[in-house]
Amino acid sequence: MHPVAGGPPVVVDRFSRELVRRGHEVTVMTTDALAPHGDDDWAKAYDGGYELAVFPSYRRHVFGYSPRLKSELNKRVSDFDIVHLHNLWGYTNIAATSACRKHGVPFVVSSHGMLDPNSLTRKSLKKALYGRFVEFPRLRQANGMIFTHREEQRLANQSCTGLPRGYVVPLGADEPPESGVEEAMSELINEHPEFAGKRLVLFFGRIHPKKGIDLLIPAFSALLKRVPNAHLVFAGPVAPGYADDFQRQVDGCDIADHITHLGAVYDARKWAILSLCDVFVLPSYQENFALTVVEALRMGLPVVLSDHVNIVEDIVEAGAGLRTDLDPIAIADVLTRVLTDEPERSRLALNGPDLVERQFTWEVATDALLESYGSVVPALQSPGFATAGGIRSQGQILS
């Protein structure tokens, strides 16, 4: 659940909050496996009305072995109606699936894109062996798989045969705060005078090799020759071990003066940078959903996505964004089109918020999640379980 893990902690938190709002009891169990050493207070930032239990682990950042997590699961798992796992390739799944089988508690798994063939190419030998003998047999014993999109489901079934029934549960966009965004915009403009008079191209998310950074930087270099007042803004933390490569890529294109890296941005500053920029770009090699995309759409920001972002088809069909191939010149071509064609940019900006309201809110997503839970656990198929506004606690859910 540490923020360095990117999207999955946000997903768990938002679903947990919405489930609690509807009258369910939710407990989230996790380890400190991804928490940087010395960062001991990170869990205090979560305050969503659900229990968050963090257990110490060994071999952090590698496997996350946690005897205390195993012990607590064996004590408490029978208290829950359903267990929802949000992790692959670590000890958490071993401990949780073992406890569920021992106590006869149904469980479902969200793979968060980790079964995408592209994802499996990283540390491929390790994943092939571990998958065959440890992970995949456990996945096949689940009572259901939760996917964010039908394309994620298709790719997962391609990677691991014999998976249990899958359910498509989209994710949602947060709502911007009622106040503070305009002040944050003014602060960013004052802090970054290089933004003045520029067409701002935004990359928002973890700066990670899978995000296509090696394509985006040369693409932006080509874009500058066509749109000289373009400026590239990176908003997000650099993935561990990638900082040197990222800097070398920037230096290699000799465009450092046209790039600003804001680091991680949260709360009002996040919505402020989404409001200030002219186009959002995500040329990922693999992306099962991308929360930042739907947040950009909510703010009326046109998006340019690679054809390996699973929700790209929905966005293109809605007229809220454009598709690009995984090629620097192709990316530059599409960005040029958005930045130089004012009617096109206005059309894309207008369609984004409507799409989010129809398909990508946490309320819509939680409706789908509860429907999938009810399919897995017949006792939870009562109308009260899947309907918002319950007066009493109607389900006990462990994530």
Coordinates of C-alpha atoms in Angstrom, one line a residue:
M1 CA 0.0 0.0 0.0
H2 CA 3.0 2.3 0.0
P3 CA 2.5 5.0 -2.7
V4 CA 5.7 4.0 -4.5
A5 CA 3.7 1.0 -5.8
G6 CA 1.8 3.3 -8.1
G7 CA -1.8 2.5 -9.1
P8 CA -2.8 -0.6 -7.0
P9 CA -2.7 1.2 -3.6
V10 CA -5.0 3.9 -5.0
V11 CA -7.4 1.3 -6.3
V12 CA -7.5 -0.6 -3.0
D13 CA -8.0 2.7 -1.1
R14 CA -10.8 4.0 -3.3
F15 CA -12.7 0.8 -3.5
S16 CA -12.4 0.4 0.3
R17 CA -13.7 3.9 0.9
E18 CA -16.7 3.4 -1.3
L19 CA -17.5 0.0 0.2
V20 CA -17.4 1.4 3.7
R21 CA -19.7 4.3 2.5
R22 CA -22.2 1.7 1.4
G23 CA -22.2 -0.1 4.8
H24 CA -19.7 -2.9 4.4
E25 CA -16.8 -3.7 6.7
V26 CA -13.4 -3.6 5.0
T27 CA -10.0 -4.6 6.3
V28 CA -6.8 -4.1 4.3
M29 CA -3.8 -6.2 5.2
T30 CA -0.4 -5.4 3.7
T31 CA 3.3 -5.5 4.4
D32 CA 6.0 -2.9 4.4
A33 CA 7.7 -4.7 1.5
L34 CA 7.9 -1.7 -0.8
A35 CA 8.3 1.1 1.8
P36 CA 11.7 2.9 1.5
H37 CA 13.9 2.3 4.6
G38 CA 13.3 5.1 7.1
D39 CA 9.8 5.9 5.8
D40 CA 7.8 4.6 8.8
D41 CA 4.8 6.9 8.9
W42 CA 3.4 6.5 5.4
A43 CA 0.4 4.5 6.5
K44 CA -0.9 7.4 8.5
A45 CA -1.9 9.2 5.3
Y46 CA -4.7 6.6 4.8
D47 CA -7.9 7.6 6.6
G48 CA -10.8 6.0 4.7
G49 CA -12.8 4.5 7.5
Y50 CA -11.4 1.0 7.0
E51 CA -8.9 -0.9 9.0
L52 CA -5.4 -0.9 7.6
A53 CA -3.0 -3.4 9.1
V54 CA 0.7 -3.2 8.0
F55 CA 3.0 -6.1 8.9
P56 CA 6.8 -6.1 8.8
S57 CA 8.5 -8.2 6.1
Y58 CA 11.9 -9.7 5.3
R59 CA 13.7 -9.5 2.0
R60 CA 11.9 -6.2 1.3
H61 CA 11.7 -5.1 -2.3
V62 CA 12.3 -8.7 -3.3
F63 CA 9.7 -11.1 -1.9
G64 CA 8.3 -9.6 1.2
Y65 CA 8.3 -12.7 3.5
S66 CA 6.1 -11.9 6.5
P67 CA 5.4 -14.5 9.2
R68 CA 3.2 -12.0 11.1
L69 CA 1.0 -11.5 8.1
K70 CA 0.6 -15.3 7.7
S71 CA -0.2 -15.6 11.4
E72 CA -2.8 -12.8 11.3
L73 CA -4.5 -14.2 8.2
N74 CA -4.8 -17.6 9.7
K75 CA -6.4 -16.1 12.8
R76 CA -8.8 -13.8 11.1
V77 CA -9.6 -14.9 7.5
S78 CA -12.6 -16.9 8.6
D79 CA -14.3 -13.6 9.8
F80 CA -14.7 -12.4 6.2
D81 CA -17.2 -13.2 3.5
I82 CA -14.7 -12.7 0.7
V83 CA -11.0 -12.0 0.2
H84 CA -9.7 -9.8 -2.6
L85 CA -6.0 -10.1 -3.5
H86 CA -4.2 -7.3 -5.3
N87 CA -0.8 -8.7 -5.8
L88 CA 1.3 -11.2 -7.8
W89 CA 4.9 -12.5 -7.5
G90 CA 5.2 -12.1 -3.8
Y91 CA 4.7 -13.8 -0.4
T92 CA 1.3 -12.0 0.2
N93 CA -0.4 -14.3 -2.3
I94 CA 1.1 -17.5 -0.8
A95 CA 0.0 -16.5 2.7
A96 CA -3.5 -15.4 1.7
T97 CA -4.4 -18.2 -0.7
S98 CA -3.2 -20.8 1.8
A99 CA -5.3 -19.3 4.6
C100 CA -8.3 -19.1 2.3
R101 CA -8.1 -22.7 1.3
K102 CA -7.5 -23.8 4.9
H103 CA -10.6 -22.0 6.2
G104 CA -12.8 -22.3 3.1
V105 CA -13.1 -18.6 2.4
P106 CA -13.6 -17.6 -1.3
F107 CA -11.1 -15.3 -2.8
V108 CA -10.7 -13.3 -6.0
V109 CA -7.6 -11.8 -7.6
S110 CA -6.9 -8.5 -9.4
S111 CA -3.8 -9.0 -11.5
H112 CA -3.3 -5.2 -12.2
G113 CA -1.8 -5.9 -15.6
M114 CA 0.8 -8.3 -14.2
L115 CA -0.3 -11.1 -16.5
D116 CA 0.2 -9.0 -19.6
P117 CA 2.7 -10.7 -21.9
N118 CA 4.8 -7.5 -22.0
S119 CA 4.9 -7.5 -18.2
L120 CA 6.0 -11.1 -18.2
T121 CA 9.0 -10.3 -20.3
R122 CA 10.6 -8.5 -17.4
K123 CA 12.6 -11.0 -15.3
S124 CA 11.1 -13.5 -17.7
L125 CA 13.0 -16.6 -16.5
K126 CA 12.2 -16.0 -12.9
K127 CA 8.5 -15.3 -13.7
A128 CA 8.3 -18.3 -16.0
L129 CA 9.5 -20.7 -13.3
Y130 CA 7.7 -19.1 -10.4
G131 CA 4.6 -18.7 -12.4
R132 CA 4.5 -22.4 -13.5
F133 CA 5.2 -23.9 -10.1
V134 CA 3.9 -21.4 -7.6
E135 CA 1.8 -18.4 -8.9
F136 CA -0.3 -19.9 -11.7
P137 CA -1.5 -23.0 -9.8
R138 CA -2.8 -20.6 -7.0
L139 CA -4.5 -18.3 -9.4
R140 CA -6.3 -21.3 -10.9
Q141 CA -7.7 -22.1 -7.4
A142 CA -9.3 -18.6 -7.1
N143 CA -13.0 -18.1 -7.2
G144 CA -12.7 -15.4 -9.8
M145 CA -10.4 -12.9 -11.5
I146 CA -11.0 -9.2 -11.5
F147 CA -9.9 -7.3 -14.6
T148 CA -10.1 -3.6 -15.4
H149 CA -10.9 -4.1 -19.0
R150 CA -11.8 -6.9 -21.5
E151 CA -8.4 -6.5 -23.1
E152 CA -6.6 -7.1 -19.9
Q153 CA -8.7 -10.3 -19.5
R154 CA -7.9 -11.4 -23.0
L155 CA -4.1 -11.0 -22.5
A156 CA -4.2 -12.6 -19.1
N157 CA -5.9 -15.7 -20.4
Q158 CA -3.3 -15.8 -23.2
S159 CA -0.5 -15.8 -20.6
C160 CA -2.0 -18.2 -18.1
T161 CA -4.4 -21.0 -19.3
G162 CA -7.1 -22.3 -17.0
L163 CA -7.9 -19.1 -15.1
P164 CA -11.2 -19.0 -13.3
R165 CA -14.1 -16.9 -14.5
G166 CA -13.2 -13.3 -15.1
Y167 CA -15.2 -10.2 -14.2
V168 CA -14.5 -6.8 -15.8
V169 CA -14.5 -4.0 -13.2
P170 CA -13.4 -0.6 -14.5
L171 CA -11.6 1.9 -12.3
G172 CA -12.6 5.5 -11.5
A173 CA -11.3 9.0 -11.6
D174 CA -11.2 10.9 -8.3
E175 CA -13.0 14.2 -8.1
P176 CA -11.0 17.4 -7.8
P177 CA -11.2 19.2 -4.5
E178 CA -13.8 22.0 -4.1
S179 CA -11.1 24.5 -3.3
G180 CA -7.3 25.0 -3.5
V181 CA -6.8 24.2 -7.2
E182 CA -6.6 27.8 -8.4
E183 CA -4.2 28.7 -5.7
A184 CA -2.0 25.7 -6.6
M185 CA -2.1 26.7 -10.2
S186 CA -0.8 30.2 -9.3
E187 CA 2.0 28.6 -7.1
L188 CA 3.1 26.4 -10.0
I189 CA 3.2 29.3 -12.4
N190 CA 5.3 31.3 -10.0
E191 CA 7.6 28.4 -9.2
H192 CA 8.1 27.6 -12.9
P193 CA 8.5 30.7 -15.0
E194 CA 9.6 28.4 -17.9
F195 CA 5.9 27.6 -18.3
A196 CA 5.1 31.1 -19.5
G197 CA 3.9 31.2 -23.1
K198 CA 4.5 27.5 -23.6
R199 CA 2.3 24.6 -24.9
L200 CA 2.7 22.2 -22.0
V201 CA 2.9 18.4 -22.8
L202 CA 2.2 16.4 -19.6
F203 CA 3.5 13.0 -18.6
F204 CA 1.9 12.1 -15.3
G205 CA 2.7 8.9 -13.5
R206 CA 5.6 6.8 -12.4
I207 CA 8.7 7.4 -14.5
H208 CA 9.4 3.7 -15.4
P209 CA 10.8 1.9 -18.4
K210 CA 7.4 0.3 -19.2
K211 CA 5.9 3.8 -19.7
G212 CA 7.7 4.4 -22.9
I213 CA 10.0 7.2 -21.7
D214 CA 12.7 6.0 -24.2
L215 CA 10.1 6.8 -26.9
L216 CA 8.7 10.0 -25.4
I217 CA 12.0 11.9 -25.1
P218 CA 13.1 11.6 -28.7
A219 CA 9.5 12.2 -29.8
F220 CA 9.5 15.4 -27.9
S221 CA 12.8 16.4 -29.4
A222 CA 11.2 15.9 -32.8
L223 CA 8.1 17.9 -31.7
L224 CA 10.2 20.9 -30.7
K225 CA 11.3 21.3 -34.4
R226 CA 7.6 21.7 -35.3
V227 CA 6.2 23.4 -32.2
P228 CA 9.1 25.5 -30.8
N229 CA 7.2 26.7 -27.8
A230 CA 6.4 23.2 -26.6
H231 CA 7.5 22.2 -23.1
L232 CA 7.5 18.7 -21.6
V233 CA 6.4 18.3 -17.9
F234 CA 7.0 15.2 -16.0
A235 CA 4.9 14.8 -12.8
G236 CA 5.6 11.6 -10.8
P237 CA 8.3 9.8 -9.0
V238 CA 11.2 8.1 -10.8
A239 CA 11.1 4.3 -10.3
P240 CA 13.8 2.8 -8.1
G241 CA 16.9 2.1 -10.2
Y242 CA 15.8 4.2 -13.2
A243 CA 17.0 7.7 -12.3
D244 CA 20.4 7.4 -14.1
D245 CA 18.9 6.0 -17.3
F246 CA 16.2 8.7 -17.2
Q247 CA 18.7 11.5 -16.9
R248 CA 20.9 10.0 -19.6
Q249 CA 18.0 9.9 -22.0
V250 CA 17.2 13.6 -21.4
D251 CA 20.9 14.6 -21.7
G252 CA 21.3 12.5 -24.9
C253 CA 18.6 14.5 -26.7
D254 CA 20.0 17.9 -25.6
I255 CA 16.5 19.2 -24.6
A256 CA 17.0 19.6 -20.8
D257 CA 16.0 23.3 -21.0
H258 CA 12.6 22.3 -22.4
I259 CA 11.8 19.7 -19.7
T260 CA 10.6 20.2 -16.1
H261 CA 10.4 17.4 -13.6
L262 CA 8.0 18.2 -10.8
G263 CA 8.5 15.0 -8.9
A264 CA 5.5 13.4 -7.2
V265 CA 2.5 15.8 -7.0
Y266 CA -0.6 15.2 -4.8
D267 CA -3.9 16.8 -3.8
A268 CA -4.5 20.3 -5.2
R269 CA -1.2 20.4 -7.0
K270 CA -2.1 17.3 -9.0
W271 CA -5.3 18.8 -10.3
A272 CA -3.5 22.1 -10.9
I273 CA -1.0 20.6 -13.2
L274 CA -3.7 18.8 -15.1
S275 CA -5.5 22.1 -15.5
L276 CA -2.4 24.0 -16.7
C277 CA -1.3 21.6 -19.4
D278 CA -2.5 21.4 -23.1
V279 CA -2.2 17.6 -23.7
F280 CA -1.5 14.5 -21.7
V281 CA 0.7 11.8 -23.2
L282 CA 1.3 8.1 -22.2
P283 CA 3.2 6.0 -24.7
S284 CA 3.3 2.9 -22.6
Y285 CA 4.5 -0.5 -23.7
Q286 CA 1.9 -2.0 -21.4
E287 CA -0.8 -0.4 -19.3
N288 CA -3.9 -2.3 -18.1
F289 CA -5.8 0.9 -17.2
A290 CA -3.9 4.1 -16.0
L291 CA -5.8 6.1 -13.4
T292 CA -4.0 9.3 -14.4
V293 CA -5.6 9.0 -17.9
V294 CA -9.2 9.2 -16.6
E295 CA -8.2 11.9 -14.2
A296 CA -6.9 13.9 -17.1
L297 CA -10.1 13.3 -19.0
R298 CA -12.1 14.5 -16.1
M299 CA -10.3 17.8 -16.3
G300 CA -11.0 18.1 -20.0
L301 CA -7.4 17.4 -21.0
P302 CA -6.9 15.7 -24.4
V303 CA -4.9 12.5 -24.1
V304 CA -2.5 10.8 -26.5
L305 CA -2.1 7.1 -25.7
S306 CA -0.1 4.2 -27.2
D307 CA -2.2 1.4 -28.6
H308 CA -0.9 -0.7 -25.7
V309 CA -2.9 1.2 -23.1
N310 CA -5.9 -1.1 -22.7
I311 CA -8.6 1.6 -22.5
V312 CA -7.4 3.4 -25.6
E313 CA -10.2 2.1 -27.7
D314 CA -12.9 3.3 -25.3
I315 CA -11.3 6.8 -25.3
V316 CA -10.8 7.0 -29.1
E317 CA -14.4 5.9 -29.7
A318 CA -15.7 8.6 -27.4
G319 CA -13.7 11.2 -29.2
A320 CA -11.7 12.1 -26.0
G321 CA -8.2 11.2 -27.1
L322 CA -6.0 9.9 -29.9
R323 CA -4.0 6.7 -30.4
T324 CA -0.3 6.5 -31.4
D325 CA 2.0 3.7 -32.4
L326 CA 5.1 2.9 -30.3
D327 CA 7.3 5.0 -32.4
P328 CA 8.9 8.4 -31.6
I329 CA 7.9 10.0 -35.0
A330 CA 4.4 8.7 -34.7
I331 CA 4.1 10.1 -31.2
A332 CA 5.5 13.5 -32.4
D333 CA 3.0 13.5 -35.3
V334 CA 0.0 13.0 -33.0
L335 CA 1.2 15.5 -30.4
T336 CA 1.7 18.0 -33.2
R337 CA -1.8 17.5 -34.4
V338 CA -3.3 18.2 -31.0
L339 CA -1.2 21.2 -30.3
T340 CA -1.6 22.9 -33.7
D341 CA -5.3 22.0 -34.4
E342 CA -7.4 24.2 -32.1
P343 CA -10.8 22.8 -33.1
E344 CA -9.5 19.2 -32.7
R345 CA -8.1 20.0 -29.3
S346 CA -11.4 21.6 -28.2
R347 CA -13.4 18.7 -29.4
L348 CA -11.3 16.2 -27.5
A349 CA -11.4 18.3 -24.4
L350 CA -15.2 18.6 -24.5
N351 CA -15.7 14.8 -24.7
G352 CA -13.5 13.7 -21.9
P353 CA -15.6 14.7 -18.8
D354 CA -18.7 13.1 -20.3
L355 CA -16.9 9.8 -20.9
V356 CA -15.7 9.7 -17.3
E357 CA -19.1 10.4 -15.9
R358 CA -20.6 7.5 -17.9
Q359 CA -17.9 4.9 -17.4
F360 CA -15.1 5.8 -15.1
T361 CA -16.4 6.9 -11.7
W362 CA -15.7 5.0 -8.4
E363 CA -19.5 4.7 -8.0
V364 CA -19.8 2.9 -11.3
A365 CA -16.8 0.8 -10.6
T366 CA -18.0 -0.3 -7.2
D367 CA -21.3 -1.3 -8.6
A368 CA -19.4 -3.7 -10.9
L369 CA -17.2 -4.9 -8.1
L370 CA -20.1 -5.8 -5.8
E371 CA -21.8 -7.6 -8.7
S372 CA -18.7 -9.7 -9.2
Y373 CA -18.5 -10.4 -5.4
G374 CA -22.2 -11.5 -5.5
S375 CA -21.5 -13.9 -8.3
V376 CA -18.7 -15.5 -6.4
V377 CA -20.5 -15.7 -3.0
P378 CA -24.2 -16.6 -3.5
A379 CA -25.0 -15.5 0.0
L380 CA -24.0 -12.0 -1.0
Q381 CA -26.4 -11.8 -4.0
S382 CA -29.1 -10.2 -1.9
P383 CA -30.3 -6.8 -3.3
G384 CA -29.1 -5.1 -0.1
F385 CA -25.5 -6.2 -0.7
A386 CA -25.2 -4.7 -4.1
T387 CA -27.1 -1.5 -3.5
A388 CA -25.7 1.7 -2.1
G389 CA -27.1 3.2 1.1
G390 CA -27.2 0.1 3.4
I391 CA -27.9 1.0 7.0
R392 CA -26.0 -1.8 8.6
S393 CA -22.8 -3.6 7.7
Q394 CA -23.8 -6.1 4.9
G395 CA -20.5 -7.8 4.0
Q396 CA -17.0 -8.3 5.4
I397 CA -14.3 -7.8 2.8
L398 CA -10.6 -8.4 3.2
S399 CA -8.2 -6.8 0.7

